PDB file of C-alpha atoms in Angstrom:
ATOM      1  CA  MET A 344     -24.588  -5.372  -4.620  1.00 48.00           C
ATOM      2  CA  LYS A 345     -21.109  -4.294  -5.663  1.00 47.00           C
ATOM      3  CA  GLN A 346     -20.806  -2.388  -8.893  1.00 50.00           C
ATOM      4  CA  GLY A 347     -19.097  -4.840 -11.240  1.00 49.00           C
ATOM      5  CA  HIS A 348     -16.242  -7.260 -10.735  1.00 49.00           C
ATOM      6  CA  ALA A 349     -13.688  -6.018 -13.213  1.00 51.00           C
ATOM      7  CA  LEU A 350     -10.804  -5.643 -10.775  1.00 56.00           C
ATOM      8  CA  PRO A 351      -8.672  -8.688  -9.943  1.00 50.00           C
ATOM      9  CA  PRO A 352      -9.443 -10.235  -6.550  1.00 49.00           C
ATOM     10  CA  VAL A 353      -7.273  -9.335  -3.595  1.00 51.00           C
ATOM     11  CA  ARG A 354      -6.905 -11.974  -0.908  1.00 58.00           C
ATOM     12  CA  CYS A 355      -7.880  -9.974   2.143  1.00 58.00           C
ATOM     13  CA  ARG A 356     -10.047 -11.459   4.877  1.00 49.00           C
ATOM     14  CA  THR A 357     -12.720  -9.806   6.988  1.00 43.00           C
ATOM     15  CA  ASN A 358     -13.741 -12.811   9.091  1.00 42.00           C
ATOM     16  CA  LYS A 359     -13.180 -11.926  12.762  1.00 40.00           C
ATOM     17  CA  SER A 360     -11.565 -15.165  13.790  1.00 41.00           C
ATOM     18  CA  ARG A 361      -9.300 -15.069  10.732  1.00 42.00           C
ATOM     19  CA  VAL A 362      -8.260 -11.498  11.508  1.00 34.00           C
ATOM     20  CA  ALA A 363      -7.576 -12.435  15.124  1.00 38.00           C
ATOM     21  CA  MET A 364      -5.358 -15.293  14.030  1.00 40.00           C
ATOM     22  CA  MET A 365      -3.457 -13.055  11.608  1.00 38.00           C
ATOM     23  CA  LEU A 366      -2.853 -10.285  14.091  1.00 34.00           C
ATOM     24  CA  SER A 367      -1.727 -12.738  16.718  1.00 40.00           C
ATOM     25  CA  ARG A 368       1.179 -13.591  14.431  1.00 41.00           C
ATOM     26  CA  ARG A 369       2.475 -10.037  14.834  1.00 39.00           C
ATOM     27  CA  ARG A 370       3.610 -10.770  18.374  1.00 37.00           C
ATOM     28  CA  SER A 371       6.989 -11.927  17.140  1.00 39.00           C
ATOM     29  CA  PRO A 372       8.578 -10.715  13.863  1.00 39.00           C
ATOM     30  CA  VAL A 373      10.802 -13.787  13.887  1.00 34.00           C
ATOM     31  CA  VAL A 374       7.802 -16.115  14.050  1.00 36.00           C
ATOM     32  CA  ALA A 375       6.146 -14.152  11.234  1.00 41.00           C
ATOM     33  CA  SER A 376       9.274 -14.363   9.092  1.00 37.00           C
ATOM     34  CA  LEU A 377       9.340 -18.138   9.388  1.00 36.00           C
ATOM     35  CA  GLN A 378       6.115 -18.270   7.383  1.00 45.00           C
ATOM     36  CA  LEU A 379       8.008 -16.968   4.347  1.00 46.00           C
ATOM     37  CA  PRO A 380       9.809 -18.847   1.565  1.00 51.00           C
ATOM     38  CA  PRO A 381      13.359 -19.952   2.566  1.00 43.00           C
ATOM     39  CA  VAL A 382      15.320 -17.326   0.633  1.00 47.00           C
ATOM     40  CA  THR A 383      13.120 -14.479   1.796  1.00 50.00           C
ATOM     41  CA  THR A 384      13.181 -15.779   5.354  1.00 47.00           C
ATOM     42  CA  LEU A 385      16.964 -15.693   5.353  1.00 39.00           C
ATOM     43  CA  LEU A 386      16.927 -12.088   4.183  1.00 52.00           C
ATOM     44  CA  PHE A 387      14.367 -11.152   6.819  1.00 50.00           C
ATOM     45  CA  LEU A 388      16.365 -12.822   9.555  1.00 41.00           C
ATOM     46  CA  TRP A 389      19.498 -11.072   8.318  1.00 47.00           C
ATOM     47  CA  VAL A 390      17.749  -7.741   8.738  1.00 50.00           C
ATOM     48  CA  LEU A 391      16.512  -8.694  12.200  1.00 48.00           C
ATOM     49  CA  SER A 392      19.883  -9.915  13.395  1.00 36.00           C
ATOM     50  CA  CYS A 393      22.010  -7.098  11.971  1.00 49.00           C
ATOM     51  CA  GLY A 394      19.660  -4.201  12.461  1.00 52.00           C
ATOM     52  CA  HIS A 395      19.943  -0.961  10.530  1.00 53.00           C
ATOM     53  CA  ALA A 396      20.666   2.703  11.047  1.00 54.00           C
ATOM     54  CA  THR A 397      17.841   5.166  11.332  1.00 57.00           C
ATOM     55  CA  ALA A 398      17.173   7.672   8.566  1.00 60.00           C
ATOM     56  CA  ASN A 399      16.558  11.376   8.960  1.00 59.00           C
ATOM     57  CA  THR A 400      12.993  12.160   7.913  1.00 60.00           C
ATOM     58  CA  ASP A 401      11.390  15.582   8.309  1.00 62.00           C
ATOM     59  CA  ILE A 402       8.046  14.391   9.688  1.00 64.00           C
ATOM     60  CA  ALA A 403       6.517  17.869   9.747  1.00 70.00           C
ATOM     61  CA  ASN A 404       7.228  18.383   6.046  1.00 86.00           C
ATOM     62  CA  MET A 405       6.555  14.915   4.656  1.00 94.00           C
ATOM     63  CA  THR A 406       5.171  14.666   1.148  1.00 96.00           C
ATOM     64  CA  ALA A 407       1.903  12.799   0.593  1.00 95.00           C
ATOM     65  CA  LEU A 408       3.835   9.817  -0.753  1.00 96.00           C
ATOM     66  CA  GLN A 409       6.097   9.751   2.301  1.00 96.00           C
ATOM     67  CA  LYS A 410       3.029   9.837   4.549  1.00 95.00           C
ATOM     68  CA  HIS A 411       1.489   7.043   2.471  1.00 95.00           C
ATOM     69  CA  VAL A 412       4.388   4.662   3.022  1.00 96.00           C
ATOM     70  CA  SER A 413       5.170   5.763   6.578  1.00 96.00           C
ATOM     71  CA  PHE A 414       2.213   3.722   7.819  1.00 96.00           C
ATOM     72  CA  PHE A 415       4.350   0.661   7.133  1.00 96.00           C
ATOM     73  CA  ASP A 416       7.247   2.127   9.110  1.00 96.00           C
ATOM     74  CA  ARG A 417       5.986   0.490  12.271  1.00 95.00           C
ATOM     75  CA  ASN A 418       8.758   1.760  14.560  1.00 94.00           C
ATOM     76  CA  LYS A 419       8.931   5.196  12.886  1.00 93.00           C
ATOM     77  CA  ASP A 420      12.677   5.207  12.293  1.00 93.00           C
ATOM     78  CA  GLY A 421      12.484   6.366   8.678  1.00 94.00           C
ATOM     79  CA  ILE A 422      13.303   2.944   7.221  1.00 95.00           C
ATOM     80  CA  ILE A 423      10.779   0.230   6.337  1.00 95.00           C
ATOM     81  CA  THR A 424      11.925  -3.376   6.610  1.00 94.00           C
ATOM     82  CA  PRO A 425      10.159  -6.277   4.870  1.00 93.00           C
ATOM     83  CA  ILE A 426       8.891  -7.469   8.252  1.00 94.00           C
ATOM     84  CA  GLU A 427       7.266  -4.089   8.875  1.00 95.00           C
ATOM     85  CA  THR A 428       5.586  -4.141   5.467  1.00 95.00           C
ATOM     86  CA  PHE A 429       4.318  -7.660   6.161  1.00 94.00           C
ATOM     87  CA  GLU A 430       2.914  -6.541   9.516  1.00 95.00           C
ATOM     88  CA  GLY A 431       1.367  -3.445   7.927  1.00 95.00           C
ATOM     89  CA  PHE A 432      -0.517  -5.455   5.332  1.00 95.00           C
ATOM     90  CA  VAL A 433      -1.797  -7.831   8.012  1.00 94.00           C
ATOM     91  CA  ALA A 434      -2.843  -4.861  10.151  1.00 95.00           C
ATOM     92  CA  ILE A 435      -5.120  -3.440   7.449  1.00 93.00           C
ATOM     93  CA  GLY A 436      -6.841  -6.789   6.875  1.00 90.00           C
ATOM     94  CA  CYS A 437      -4.843  -8.754   4.302  1.00 91.00           C
ATOM     95  CA  ASP A 438      -4.254 -12.455   4.824  1.00 91.00           C
ATOM     96  CA  VAL A 439      -0.854 -13.876   5.657  1.00 93.00           C
ATOM     97  CA  ALA A 440      -0.104 -15.251   2.192  1.00 92.00           C
ATOM     98  CA  TYR A 441      -0.955 -11.991   0.440  1.00 92.00           C
ATOM     99  CA  SER A 442       0.988  -9.963   3.024  1.00 93.00           C
ATOM    100  CA  ARG A 443       4.018 -12.228   2.673  1.00 91.00           C
ATOM    101  CA  ASP A 444       4.033 -12.163  -1.129  1.00 91.00           C
ATOM    102  CA  SER A 445       3.414  -8.422  -1.302  1.00 91.00           C
ATOM    103  CA  ALA A 446       6.147  -7.595   1.213  1.00 92.00           C
ATOM    104  CA  SER A 447       8.610  -9.733  -0.741  1.00 91.00           C
ATOM    105  CA  SER A 448       7.775  -8.213  -4.119  1.00 91.00           C
ATOM    106  CA  VAL A 449       7.531  -4.631  -2.871  1.00 92.00           C
ATOM    107  CA  HIS A 450      10.923  -4.727  -1.192  1.00 93.00           C
ATOM    108  CA  ALA A 451      12.588  -6.556  -4.050  1.00 91.00           C
ATOM    109  CA  ALA A 452      11.416  -3.756  -6.353  1.00 91.00           C
ATOM    110  CA  LEU A 453      11.689  -0.676  -4.134  1.00 94.00           C
ATOM    111  CA  GLY A 454      14.542  -1.531  -1.788  1.00 94.00           C
ATOM    112  CA  PRO A 455      17.336  -1.068  -4.349  1.00 94.00           C
ATOM    113  CA  ILE A 456      15.690   2.058  -5.767  1.00 95.00           C
ATOM    114  CA  THR A 457      15.248   3.877  -2.468  1.00 96.00           C
ATOM    115  CA  SER A 458      18.467   2.775  -0.737  1.00 94.00           C
ATOM    116  CA  PRO A 459      21.278   5.339  -0.521  1.00 94.00           C
ATOM    117  CA  VAL A 460      24.656   4.211  -1.832  1.00 90.00           C
ATOM    118  CA  ASP A 461      26.086   3.841   1.674  1.00 89.00           C
ATOM    119  CA  ALA A 462      23.220   1.629   2.913  1.00 88.00           C
ATOM    120  CA  PRO A 463      24.302  -1.885   3.976  1.00 83.00           C
ATOM    121  CA  LEU A 464      23.683  -4.751   1.575  1.00 84.00           C
ATOM    122  CA  PRO A 465      21.351  -6.310   0.596  1.00 84.00           C
ATOM    123  CA  HIS A 466      19.317  -3.242  -0.346  1.00 89.00           C
ATOM    124  CA  ILE A 467      15.912  -4.587   0.638  1.00 92.00           C
ATOM    125  CA  ASN A 468      14.830  -1.906   3.098  1.00 94.00           C
ATOM    126  CA  ILE A 469      12.804   1.076   1.881  1.00 95.00           C
ATOM    127  CA  HIS A 470      14.103   4.515   2.851  1.00 96.00           C
ATOM    128  CA  ILE A 471      11.171   6.893   3.231  1.00 96.00           C
ATOM    129  CA  ASN A 472      13.118  10.053   2.413  1.00 95.00           C
ATOM    130  CA  LEU A 473      13.961   8.610  -1.015  1.00 96.00           C
ATOM    131  CA  ILE A 474      10.588   7.029  -1.807  1.00 96.00           C
ATOM    132  CA  HIS A 475      10.006   9.499  -4.653  1.00 96.00           C
ATOM    133  CA  ARG A 476      12.554   7.477  -6.639  1.00 95.00           C
ATOM    134  CA  ALA A 477       9.944   4.704  -6.793  1.00 93.00           C
ATOM    135  CA  MET A 478       7.342   6.807  -8.623  1.00 92.00           C
ATOM    136  CA  HIS A 479       6.022   4.966 -11.667  1.00 89.00           C
ATOM    137  CA  GLY A 480       4.228   5.938 -14.852  1.00 90.00           C
ATOM    138  CA  SER A 481       0.643   5.193 -15.896  1.00 89.00           C
ATOM    139  CA  ASP A 482      -0.680   6.911 -12.768  1.00 91.00           C
ATOM    140  CA  THR A 483      -3.282   9.633 -12.186  1.00 93.00           C
ATOM    141  CA  GLY A 484      -0.836  12.493 -11.711  1.00 93.00           C
ATOM    142  CA  ALA A 485      -2.325  13.226  -8.266  1.00 95.00           C
ATOM    143  CA  LEU A 486       1.246  13.003  -6.983  1.00 95.00           C
ATOM    144  CA  ASP A 487       4.021  14.929  -8.676  1.00 95.00           C
ATOM    145  CA  ALA A 488       7.552  13.686  -9.354  1.00 94.00           C
ATOM    146  CA  LYS A 489       8.568  14.437  -5.753  1.00 95.00           C
ATOM    147  CA  GLY A 490       5.522  12.671  -4.288  1.00 95.00           C
ATOM    148  CA  ARG A 491       3.678  15.881  -3.423  1.00 96.00           C
ATOM    149  CA  PHE A 492      -0.118  15.931  -3.612  1.00 96.00           C
ATOM    150  CA  VAL A 493      -1.624  17.747  -6.625  1.00 97.00           C
ATOM    151  CA  PRO A 494      -5.229  18.744  -5.751  1.00 97.00           C
ATOM    152  CA  GLN A 495      -6.237  19.593  -9.324  1.00 97.00           C
ATOM    153  CA  LYS A 496      -5.212  16.183 -10.644  1.00 96.00           C
ATOM    154  CA  PHE A 497      -6.988  14.500  -7.744  1.00 97.00           C
ATOM    155  CA  GLU A 498     -10.225  16.308  -8.582  1.00 97.00           C
ATOM    156  CA  GLU A 499      -9.852  15.271 -12.216  1.00 97.00           C
ATOM    157  CA  ILE A 500     -10.115  11.623 -11.189  1.00 97.00           C
ATOM    158  CA  PHE A 501     -13.726  12.158 -10.170  1.00 97.00           C
ATOM    159  CA  ILE A 502     -14.585  14.718 -12.835  1.00 97.00           C
ATOM    160  CA  LYS A 503     -13.520  12.291 -15.558  1.00 97.00           C
ATOM    161  CA  HIS A 504     -14.485   8.921 -14.146  1.00 97.00           C
ATOM    162  CA  ALA A 505     -17.148   9.214 -11.410  1.00 97.00           C
ATOM    163  CA  LYS A 506     -20.289   8.718 -13.475  1.00 97.00           C
ATOM    164  CA  VAL A 507     -22.709   6.990 -11.073  1.00 97.00           C
ATOM    165  CA  ARG A 508     -21.904   9.285  -8.148  1.00 97.00           C
ATOM    166  CA  PRO A 509     -19.800  12.463  -8.292  1.00 97.00           C
ATOM    167  CA  ASP A 510     -18.027  11.682  -5.016  1.00 97.00           C
ATOM    168  CA  ALA A 511     -17.248   7.981  -5.433  1.00 98.00           C
ATOM    169  CA  LEU A 512     -16.014   5.358  -7.892  1.00 97.00           C
ATOM    170  CA  THR A 513     -17.403   1.949  -8.778  1.00 97.00           C
ATOM    171  CA  SER A 514     -15.107  -0.947  -9.643  1.00 96.00           C
ATOM    172  CA  SER A 515     -15.761  -0.484 -13.367  1.00 96.00           C
ATOM    173  CA  GLU A 516     -14.982   3.224 -13.078  1.00 97.00           C
ATOM    174  CA  VAL A 517     -11.721   2.410 -11.306  1.00 96.00           C
ATOM    175  CA  GLU A 518     -10.820   0.056 -14.139  1.00 96.00           C
ATOM    176  CA  GLU A 519     -11.729   2.728 -16.685  1.00 96.00           C
ATOM    177  CA  MET A 520      -9.473   5.223 -14.887  1.00 96.00           C
ATOM    178  CA  ILE A 521      -6.568   2.761 -14.839  1.00 95.00           C
ATOM    179  CA  LEU A 522      -6.895   2.083 -18.564  1.00 95.00           C
ATOM    180  CA  ALA A 523      -7.223   5.796 -19.375  1.00 96.00           C
ATOM    181  CA  ASN A 524      -3.957   6.578 -17.574  1.00 94.00           C
ATOM    182  CA  ARG A 525      -1.858   3.834 -19.139  1.00 95.00           C
ATOM    183  CA  ASP A 526       1.232   5.094 -20.894  1.00 94.00           C
ATOM    184  CA  PRO A 527       1.446   3.129 -24.187  1.00 93.00           C
ATOM    185  CA  LEU A 528       5.215   3.699 -24.242  1.00 92.00           C
ATOM    186  CA  ASP A 529       5.748   2.369 -20.717  1.00 92.00           C
ATOM    187  CA  ARG A 530       4.239  -1.098 -20.506  1.00 91.00           C
ATOM    188  CA  ARG A 531       6.290  -1.892 -17.400  1.00 90.00           C
ATOM    189  CA  SER A 532       4.205   0.608 -15.448  1.00 91.00           C
ATOM    190  CA  TRP A 533       0.848  -0.965 -16.301  1.00 93.00           C
ATOM    191  CA  LEU A 534       0.707  -3.581 -13.557  1.00 92.00           C
ATOM    192  CA  ALA A 535       1.431  -1.373 -10.533  1.00 90.00           C
ATOM    193  CA  PRO A 536      -1.777   0.718 -10.747  1.00 92.00           C
ATOM    194  CA  VAL A 537      -3.869  -2.443 -11.165  1.00 93.00           C
ATOM    195  CA  LYS A 538      -2.444  -3.884  -7.944  1.00 90.00           C
ATOM    196  CA  GLU A 539      -2.577  -0.619  -6.014  1.00 89.00           C
ATOM    197  CA  TRP A 540      -6.102   0.360  -6.980  1.00 92.00           C
ATOM    198  CA  GLY A 541      -7.329  -3.234  -6.727  1.00 92.00           C
ATOM    199  CA  LEU A 542      -6.188  -3.369  -3.105  1.00 89.00           C
ATOM    200  CA  THR A 543      -7.557   0.115  -2.419  1.00 88.00           C
ATOM    201  CA  TYR A 544     -10.965  -0.805  -3.782  1.00 93.00           C
ATOM    202  CA  LYS A 545     -11.075  -4.117  -1.940  1.00 91.00           C
ATOM    203  CA  LEU A 546     -10.218  -2.621   1.428  1.00 87.00           C
ATOM    204  CA  ALA A 547     -11.853   0.802   1.302  1.00 90.00           C
ATOM    205  CA  SER A 548     -15.033   0.495  -0.796  1.00 94.00           C
ATOM    206  CA  ASP A 549     -18.344   0.491   1.081  1.00 94.00           C
ATOM    207  CA  LYS A 550     -20.962  -2.283   1.215  1.00 94.00           C
ATOM    208  CA  ASP A 551     -22.591  -0.953  -1.965  1.00 96.00           C
ATOM    209  CA  GLY A 552     -19.367  -1.076  -3.949  1.00 96.00           C
ATOM    210  CA  PHE A 553     -18.491   2.629  -3.887  1.00 97.00           C
ATOM    211  CA  LEU A 554     -14.959   3.854  -3.255  1.00 97.00           C
ATOM    212  CA  HIS A 555     -15.566   7.250  -1.710  1.00 97.00           C
ATOM    213  CA  LYS A 556     -13.571  10.368  -2.454  1.00 96.00           C
ATOM    214  CA  ASP A 557     -12.402  10.834   1.128  1.00 95.00           C
ATOM    215  CA  SER A 558     -11.147   7.235   1.189  1.00 94.00           C
ATOM    216  CA  VAL A 559      -9.177   7.777  -2.005  1.00 94.00           C
ATOM    217  CA  ARG A 560      -7.724  10.976  -0.538  1.00 95.00           C
ATOM    218  CA  GLY A 561      -6.771   8.973   2.541  1.00 93.00           C
ATOM    219  CA  ILE A 562      -4.896   6.463   0.415  1.00 91.00           C
ATOM    220  CA  TYR A 563      -2.640   9.190  -0.945  1.00 92.00           C
ATOM    221  CA  ASP A 564      -1.572  10.365   2.514  1.00 92.00           C
ATOM    222  CA  GLY A 565      -1.886   6.996   4.275  1.00 92.00           C
ATOM    223  CA  SER A 566      -4.586   8.116   6.724  1.00 93.00           C
ATOM    224  CA  VAL A 567      -7.042   5.489   5.487  1.00 91.00           C
ATOM    225  CA  PHE A 568      -4.561   2.771   6.525  1.00 93.00           C
ATOM    226  CA  VAL A 569      -4.733   4.027  10.104  1.00 93.00           C
ATOM    227  CA  LYS A 570      -8.537   3.894  10.000  1.00 91.00           C
ATOM    228  CA  LEU A 571      -8.488   0.366   8.583  1.00 90.00           C
ATOM    229  CA  GLU A 572      -6.130  -0.814  11.320  1.00 93.00           C
ATOM    230  CA  GLU A 573      -8.330   0.747  13.991  1.00 92.00           C
ATOM    231  CA  LYS A 574     -11.391  -0.901  12.448  1.00 86.00           C
ATOM    232  CA  ARG A 575      -9.712  -4.315  12.458  1.00 83.00           C
ATOM    233  CA  SER A 576      -8.625  -3.840  16.076  1.00 82.00           C
ATOM    234  CA  LEU A 577     -12.206  -3.093  17.095  1.00 79.00           C
ATOM    235  CA  GLN A 578     -13.403  -6.209  15.288  1.00 74.00           C
ATOM    236  CA  ILE A 579     -10.936  -8.283  17.293  1.00 70.00           C
ATOM    237  CA  GLU A 580     -12.200  -6.847  20.564  1.00 63.00           C
ATOM    238  CA  ILE A 581     -15.876  -7.514  19.789  1.00 59.00           C
TER     239      ILE A 581
END
C-alpha cells in the first residue's frame, strides 16, 4: 500500500490503451494544439506558423536546472514552446487534459520571465539559458540561484525527512518537507513546490509508495523524465 495520501492527486494515466491514445496525438503538433482552449490554441498556432530563432545553449556545461527543463525541448534548439511542453508531459505519462493545462500555466508564468528583451512577442516560449530567472522560493535549496546542483542540500532532504527509509520518501514525508521549506514571507512561492513534488511523487514513486533517492536526483537533472518516457514507450509496444 502507498504511504499516505496527503499530496494532491495528479491526473496521470498508466493504462496502456490510454497511454497509446495519448502518444498517438503527438504525431501532429497542430492536431494536439486543437485540443486546447481557443485563446491558447491561437497562441500555439501563432508559434507554429511564425517559428522562432534558436538560442545558444552550452550543452556541455548545462546547470542541473537547464538539464531538467531541456527534456521538454523536444527539438533541442534551446527554446521550449508550449507545444513541446505539452508533448513532454504526455510522453512521461500525464493525460491530455493535465498536459494541456500545465503547458498553458507553465508558459504563461515562465515565458515572460525567461524571454530576452529582443525575443518576438508574445513571450510564451521558455529560453533554457535564462531558466534560472524562474527560480522560486520555498524550495529545498538543492539548486542554487543559478540552477546549479548543491549536493549538501540534496543530502539534507533525506537526513531531515526520510524517517521510514534513509534512501526514500513517503508521501507524508514529502508533504512534511514541503511545509518545512515554506517561506512565511513569500506566500506566492508555496504552490509551486506542491505541484512539482506532487507530480514527482505520482510519476516516480514505486509500488510501495516510496520515492527513491536516485529518482529524486534524476528529477533535478531531468534524467528521470527520459526513463519515464522509455518506460511508457515499452508499455505501448507490449
